[in-house]
């Protein structure tokens, strides 16, 4: 097989040599050969020096996703995919031995050397997303590797996301190996029980990236009346109840998620509480509270991704500032703001600046008490800052 050669423009090899795993179309001088979408390509700089080997995506702005920087040793074959999947699994050994948790991320895409591949483990079930043409091509091999290494009851695919379209791939969802999971499965997270809708829930069914943060916020919530914005299936609500919080108002636009949130509370023995579940827009609800001078002891804001790429950062910053400004305005003096951004393109530094701007506008004093990030199953690759996508602060607001 003759590999296609991708030759970069002068000076555009720097980020690749610094092991950033994406090559944008604008960095490419020319392509020698006629690659099909998803073919393995070798990347060279303008002085004919080998730079990296990856997979070409003819549709995406991210034209090449790098798989290896080693020229001769590393061929992209079944063995390669097995090695990478194995490495990702090894990296989760500590979590695999945790007796109170059976759900965690097994593969975290680029940060695990598997561009565009997400695999979440929910006890005996695996849920996979093949979000780049690179891993989509290798799907059968990757599925076999997962089956062999983990021996799950079944593997379910949830590649039904918008990012697939950007790669020129069609949306796909359904069982790919073993048994088909039931409509709702139960997982254990830090000793708490959660129902997960693998087949129809958001993403892979549960936001595993907040597992450690849900625990971290508990000491701040005891006795507090809480607005839990973007509550989804009640993750923060369950932990808040376990911390003896006062009433929690859960707000999410997704009614099916709120229904599961109520079930999750019951499942953990918290059915005798006065919590509220509101299917509404968090912005609108908070504006109404601001206008009525209704205040809370704690506000949790865990919105969906506002910036999907670098071009959207400015607009996203306005969105983050708006909700945090509203959150600050409805907090009692001495109240707690727990605020997150899961936009890879918004750095922690920028997010802190946004909170600063909101604090100035709200005329409130804001102290950062703790900085939050996902658990060790969502590693951050130092050469790929975008993998530090989830950041958050626990703040005291005066
Ligand atoms: N905190 C949750 C995860 C939140 S994910 C957890 O710990 O599990 C983001 C949630 O925001 C999704 O459930 C989505 O349905 C909801 N959402 C998106 N836009 C919204 C809006 N404008 N108002 C309320 N909820 C919204």
PDB file of N, CA, C and O in Angstrom, residues 102-103 120-123 125 127 158 181-189 193-208 232-233 260 263-264 267:
ATOM      1  N   UNK A 102     -18.540   2.079  39.807  1.00  0.00           N
ATOM      2  CA  UNK A 102     -18.368   1.141  38.692  1.00  0.00           C
ATOM      3  C   UNK A 102     -18.601   1.805  37.330  1.00  0.00           C
ATOM      4  O   UNK A 102     -18.793   1.131  36.326  1.00  0.00           O
ATOM      5  N   UNK A 103     -18.580   3.144  37.326  1.00  0.00           N
ATOM      6  CA  UNK A 103     -18.793   3.867  36.067  1.00  0.00           C
ATOM      7  C   UNK A 103     -17.714   4.925  35.900  1.00  0.00           C
ATOM      8  O   UNK A 103     -17.521   5.761  36.778  1.00  0.00           O
ATOM      9  N   UNK A 120     -17.227   4.999  27.488  1.00  0.00           N
ATOM     10  CA  UNK A 120     -17.616   5.102  28.895  1.00  0.00           C
ATOM     11  C   UNK A 120     -18.022   3.728  29.390  1.00  0.00           C
ATOM     12  O   UNK A 120     -18.715   2.982  28.689  1.00  0.00           O
ATOM     13  N   UNK A 121     -17.587   3.408  30.603  1.00  0.00           N
ATOM     14  CA  UNK A 121     -17.939   2.120  31.198  1.00  0.00           C
ATOM     15  C   UNK A 121     -19.024   2.337  32.250  1.00  0.00           C
ATOM     16  O   UNK A 121     -18.871   3.135  33.163  1.00  0.00           O
ATOM     17  N   UNK A 122     -20.137   1.621  32.083  1.00  0.00           N
ATOM     18  CA  UNK A 122     -21.205   1.641  33.074  1.00  0.00           C
ATOM     19  C   UNK A 122     -21.372   0.224  33.594  1.00  0.00           C
ATOM     20  O   UNK A 122     -22.170  -0.547  33.059  1.00  0.00           O
ATOM     21  N   UNK A 123     -20.573  -0.149  34.589  1.00  0.00           N
ATOM     22  CA  UNK A 123     -20.625  -1.521  35.102  1.00  0.00           C
ATOM     23  C   UNK A 123     -20.298  -2.488  33.979  1.00  0.00           C
ATOM     24  O   UNK A 123     -19.237  -2.395  33.350  1.00  0.00           O
ATOM     25  N   UNK A 125     -21.615  -2.660  31.062  1.00  0.00           N
ATOM     26  CA  UNK A 125     -21.890  -2.130  29.718  1.00  0.00           C
ATOM     27  C   UNK A 125     -20.850  -1.106  29.305  1.00  0.00           C
ATOM     28  O   UNK A 125     -20.384  -0.324  30.117  1.00  0.00           O
ATOM     29  N   UNK A 127     -20.259   2.044  26.458  1.00  0.00           N
ATOM     30  CA  UNK A 127     -20.895   2.906  25.471  1.00  0.00           C
ATOM     31  C   UNK A 127     -19.790   3.641  24.735  1.00  0.00           C
ATOM     32  O   UNK A 127     -18.926   4.272  25.362  1.00  0.00           O
ATOM     33  N   UNK A 158     -23.019   5.148  20.507  1.00  0.00           N
ATOM     34  CA  UNK A 158     -23.812   6.388  20.527  1.00  0.00           C
ATOM     35  C   UNK A 158     -23.114   7.466  19.687  1.00  0.00           C
ATOM     36  O   UNK A 158     -22.821   8.551  20.167  1.00  0.00           O
ATOM     37  N   UNK A 181     -28.331  -3.484  25.981  1.00  0.00           N
ATOM     38  CA  UNK A 181     -28.666  -3.080  27.354  1.00  0.00           C
ATOM     39  C   UNK A 181     -30.155  -2.751  27.501  1.00  0.00           C
ATOM     40  O   UNK A 181     -30.802  -2.347  26.533  1.00  0.00           O
ATOM     41  N   UNK A 182     -30.696  -2.913  28.717  1.00  0.00           N
ATOM     42  CA  UNK A 182     -32.079  -2.497  28.943  1.00  0.00           C
ATOM     43  C   UNK A 182     -32.210  -0.976  28.843  1.00  0.00           C
ATOM     44  O   UNK A 182     -31.200  -0.273  28.777  1.00  0.00           O
ATOM     45  N   UNK A 183     -33.460  -0.476  28.851  1.00  0.00           N
ATOM     46  CA  UNK A 183     -33.660   0.961  28.651  1.00  0.00           C
ATOM     47  C   UNK A 183     -33.008   1.807  29.738  1.00  0.00           C
ATOM     48  O   UNK A 183     -32.461   2.867  29.451  1.00  0.00           O
ATOM     49  N   UNK A 184     -33.093   1.351  30.982  1.00  0.00           N
ATOM     50  CA  UNK A 184     -32.400   2.068  32.053  1.00  0.00           C
ATOM     51  C   UNK A 184     -31.512   1.090  32.786  1.00  0.00           C
ATOM     52  O   UNK A 184     -31.965   0.031  33.217  1.00  0.00           O
ATOM     53  N   UNK A 185     -30.250   1.439  32.921  1.00  0.00           N
ATOM     54  CA  UNK A 185     -29.356   0.589  33.703  1.00  0.00           C
ATOM     55  C   UNK A 185     -28.997   1.346  34.986  1.00  0.00           C
ATOM     56  O   UNK A 185     -29.171   2.559  35.063  1.00  0.00           O
ATOM     57  N   UNK A 186     -28.507   0.620  35.973  1.00  0.00           N
ATOM     58  CA  UNK A 186     -28.154   1.285  37.234  1.00  0.00           C
ATOM     59  C   UNK A 186     -26.648   1.227  37.427  1.00  0.00           C
ATOM     60  O   UNK A 186     -26.031   0.183  37.231  1.00  0.00           O
ATOM     61  N   UNK A 187     -26.073   2.357  37.801  1.00  0.00           N
ATOM     62  CA  UNK A 187     -24.631   2.390  38.081  1.00  0.00           C
ATOM     63  C   UNK A 187     -24.394   2.818  39.525  1.00  0.00           C
ATOM     64  O   UNK A 187     -25.308   3.336  40.179  1.00  0.00           O
ATOM     65  N   UNK A 188     -23.174   2.616  39.988  1.00  0.00           N
ATOM     66  CA  UNK A 188     -22.799   3.092  41.307  1.00  0.00           C
ATOM     67  C   UNK A 188     -21.675   4.118  41.153  1.00  0.00           C
ATOM     68  O   UNK A 188     -20.688   3.857  40.449  1.00  0.00           O
ATOM     69  N   UNK A 189     -21.862   5.258  41.809  1.00  0.00           N
ATOM     70  CA  UNK A 189     -20.878   6.339  41.713  1.00  0.00           C
ATOM     71  C   UNK A 189     -20.593   6.862  43.117  1.00  0.00           C
ATOM     72  O   UNK A 189     -21.486   7.417  43.758  1.00  0.00           O
ATOM     73  N   UNK A 193     -26.367   5.614  43.836  1.00  0.00           N
ATOM     74  CA  UNK A 193     -26.905   4.858  42.704  1.00  0.00           C
ATOM     75  C   UNK A 193     -27.559   5.800  41.702  1.00  0.00           C
ATOM     76  O   UNK A 193     -28.279   6.718  42.075  1.00  0.00           O
ATOM     77  N   UNK A 194     -27.307   5.549  40.439  1.00  0.00           N
ATOM     78  CA  UNK A 194     -27.887   6.381  39.377  1.00  0.00           C
ATOM     79  C   UNK A 194     -28.442   5.531  38.240  1.00  0.00           C
ATOM     80  O   UNK A 194     -27.828   4.534  37.852  1.00  0.00           O
ATOM     81  N   UNK A 195     -29.592   5.954  37.735  1.00  0.00           N
ATOM     82  CA  UNK A 195     -30.132   5.321  36.536  1.00  0.00           C
ATOM     83  C   UNK A 195     -29.542   6.036  35.320  1.00  0.00           C
ATOM     84  O   UNK A 195     -29.436   7.263  35.299  1.00  0.00           O
ATOM     85  N   UNK A 196     -29.166   5.249  34.332  1.00  0.00           N
ATOM     86  CA  UNK A 196     -28.560   5.811  33.126  1.00  0.00           C
ATOM     87  C   UNK A 196     -29.307   5.289  31.902  1.00  0.00           C
ATOM     88  O   UNK A 196     -29.524   4.086  31.758  1.00  0.00           O
ATOM     89  N   UNK A 197     -29.707   6.225  31.064  1.00  0.00           N
ATOM     90  CA  UNK A 197     -30.372   5.859  29.813  1.00  0.00           C
ATOM     91  C   UNK A 197     -29.311   5.852  28.709  1.00  0.00           C
ATOM     92  O   UNK A 197     -29.031   6.876  28.086  1.00  0.00           O
ATOM     93  N   UNK A 198     -28.714   4.680  28.526  1.00  0.00           N
ATOM     94  CA  UNK A 198     -27.631   4.545  27.544  1.00  0.00           C
ATOM     95  C   UNK A 198     -28.120   4.846  26.135  1.00  0.00           C
ATOM     96  O   UNK A 198     -27.441   5.500  25.344  1.00  0.00           O
ATOM     97  N   UNK A 199     -29.341   4.369  25.831  1.00  0.00           N
ATOM     98  CA  UNK A 199     -29.794   4.432  24.427  1.00  0.00           C
ATOM     99  C   UNK A 199     -30.293   5.810  24.012  1.00  0.00           C
ATOM    100  O   UNK A 199     -30.086   6.226  22.874  1.00  0.00           O
ATOM    101  N   UNK A 200     -30.971   6.523  24.938  1.00  0.00           N
ATOM    102  CA  UNK A 200     -31.580   7.791  24.520  1.00  0.00           C
ATOM    103  C   UNK A 200     -31.136   8.988  25.350  1.00  0.00           C
ATOM    104  O   UNK A 200     -31.509  10.118  25.053  1.00  0.00           O
ATOM    105  N   UNK A 201     -30.339   8.767  26.395  1.00  0.00           N
ATOM    106  CA  UNK A 201     -29.893   9.892  27.224  1.00  0.00           C
ATOM    107  C   UNK A 201     -28.902  10.769  26.473  1.00  0.00           C
ATOM    108  O   UNK A 201     -28.431  10.413  25.393  1.00  0.00           O
ATOM    109  N   UNK A 202     -28.565  11.927  27.065  1.00  0.00           N
ATOM    110  CA  UNK A 202     -27.593  12.819  26.413  1.00  0.00           C
ATOM    111  C   UNK A 202     -26.209  12.167  26.394  1.00  0.00           C
ATOM    112  O   UNK A 202     -25.839  11.464  27.318  1.00  0.00           O
ATOM    113  N   UNK A 203     -25.456  12.455  25.335  1.00  0.00           N
ATOM    114  CA  UNK A 203     -24.097  11.906  25.171  1.00  0.00           C
ATOM    115  C   UNK A 203     -24.134  10.387  25.339  1.00  0.00           C
ATOM    116  O   UNK A 203     -24.806   9.717  24.592  1.00  0.00           O
ATOM    117  N   UNK A 204     -23.412   9.847  26.342  1.00  0.00           N
ATOM    118  CA  UNK A 204     -23.475   8.392  26.549  1.00  0.00           C
ATOM    119  C   UNK A 204     -24.432   8.035  27.682  1.00  0.00           C
ATOM    120  O   UNK A 204     -24.503   6.889  28.098  1.00  0.00           O
ATOM    121  N   UNK A 205     -25.171   9.021  28.215  1.00  0.00           N
ATOM    122  CA  UNK A 205     -26.190   8.744  29.218  1.00  0.00           C
ATOM    123  C   UNK A 205     -25.950   9.342  30.594  1.00  0.00           C
ATOM    124  O   UNK A 205     -26.891   9.522  31.358  1.00  0.00           O
ATOM    125  N   UNK A 206     -24.693   9.648  30.917  1.00  0.00           N
ATOM    126  CA  UNK A 206     -24.384  10.182  32.254  1.00  0.00           C
ATOM    127  C   UNK A 206     -23.130  11.043  32.143  1.00  0.00           C
ATOM    128  O   UNK A 206     -22.222  10.699  31.390  1.00  0.00           O
ATOM    129  N   UNK A 207     -23.081  12.156  32.912  1.00  0.00           N
ATOM    130  CA  UNK A 207     -21.899  13.020  32.856  1.00  0.00           C
ATOM    131  C   UNK A 207     -20.873  12.561  33.891  1.00  0.00           C
ATOM    132  O   UNK A 207     -20.820  13.062  35.006  1.00  0.00           O
ATOM    133  N   UNK A 208     -20.056  11.604  33.456  1.00  0.00           N
ATOM    134  CA  UNK A 208     -19.049  11.021  34.345  1.00  0.00           C
ATOM    135  C   UNK A 208     -17.989  12.039  34.748  1.00  0.00           C
ATOM    136  O   UNK A 208     -17.336  11.891  35.781  1.00  0.00           O
ATOM    137  N   UNK A 232     -29.746  18.137  34.727  1.00  0.00           N
ATOM    138  CA  UNK A 232     -29.756  16.830  34.050  1.00  0.00           C
ATOM    139  C   UNK A 232     -30.441  15.793  34.955  1.00  0.00           C
ATOM    140  O   UNK A 232     -31.517  16.062  35.461  1.00  0.00           O
ATOM    141  N   UNK A 233     -29.843  14.639  35.202  1.00  0.00           N
ATOM    142  CA  UNK A 233     -30.535  13.587  35.960  1.00  0.00           C
ATOM    143  C   UNK A 233     -30.292  13.684  37.472  1.00  0.00           C
ATOM    144  O   UNK A 233     -30.383  12.689  38.189  1.00  0.00           O
ATOM    145  N   UNK A 260     -35.848  11.258  35.357  1.00  0.00           N
ATOM    146  CA  UNK A 260     -34.835  10.334  35.900  1.00  0.00           C
ATOM    147  C   UNK A 260     -34.226  10.922  37.179  1.00  0.00           C
ATOM    148  O   UNK A 260     -33.927  10.193  38.128  1.00  0.00           O
ATOM    149  N   UNK A 263     -36.330   9.927  39.998  1.00  0.00           N
ATOM    150  CA  UNK A 263     -36.136   8.496  40.283  1.00  0.00           C
ATOM    151  C   UNK A 263     -34.806   8.254  40.991  1.00  0.00           C
ATOM    152  O   UNK A 263     -34.719   7.435  41.894  1.00  0.00           O
ATOM    153  N   UNK A 264     -33.772   8.992  40.574  1.00  0.00           N
ATOM    154  CA  UNK A 264     -32.457   8.839  41.216  1.00  0.00           C
ATOM    155  C   UNK A 264     -32.507   9.232  42.688  1.00  0.00           C
ATOM    156  O   UNK A 264     -31.855   8.615  43.535  1.00  0.00           O
ATOM    157  N   UNK A 267     -34.135   6.385  44.507  1.00  0.00           N
ATOM    158  CA  UNK A 267     -33.227   5.236  44.524  1.00  0.00           C
ATOM    159  C   UNK A 267     -32.203   5.346  45.655  1.00  0.00           C
ATOM    160  O   UNK A 267     -31.727   4.346  46.182  1.00  0.00           O
TER     161      UNK A 267
END
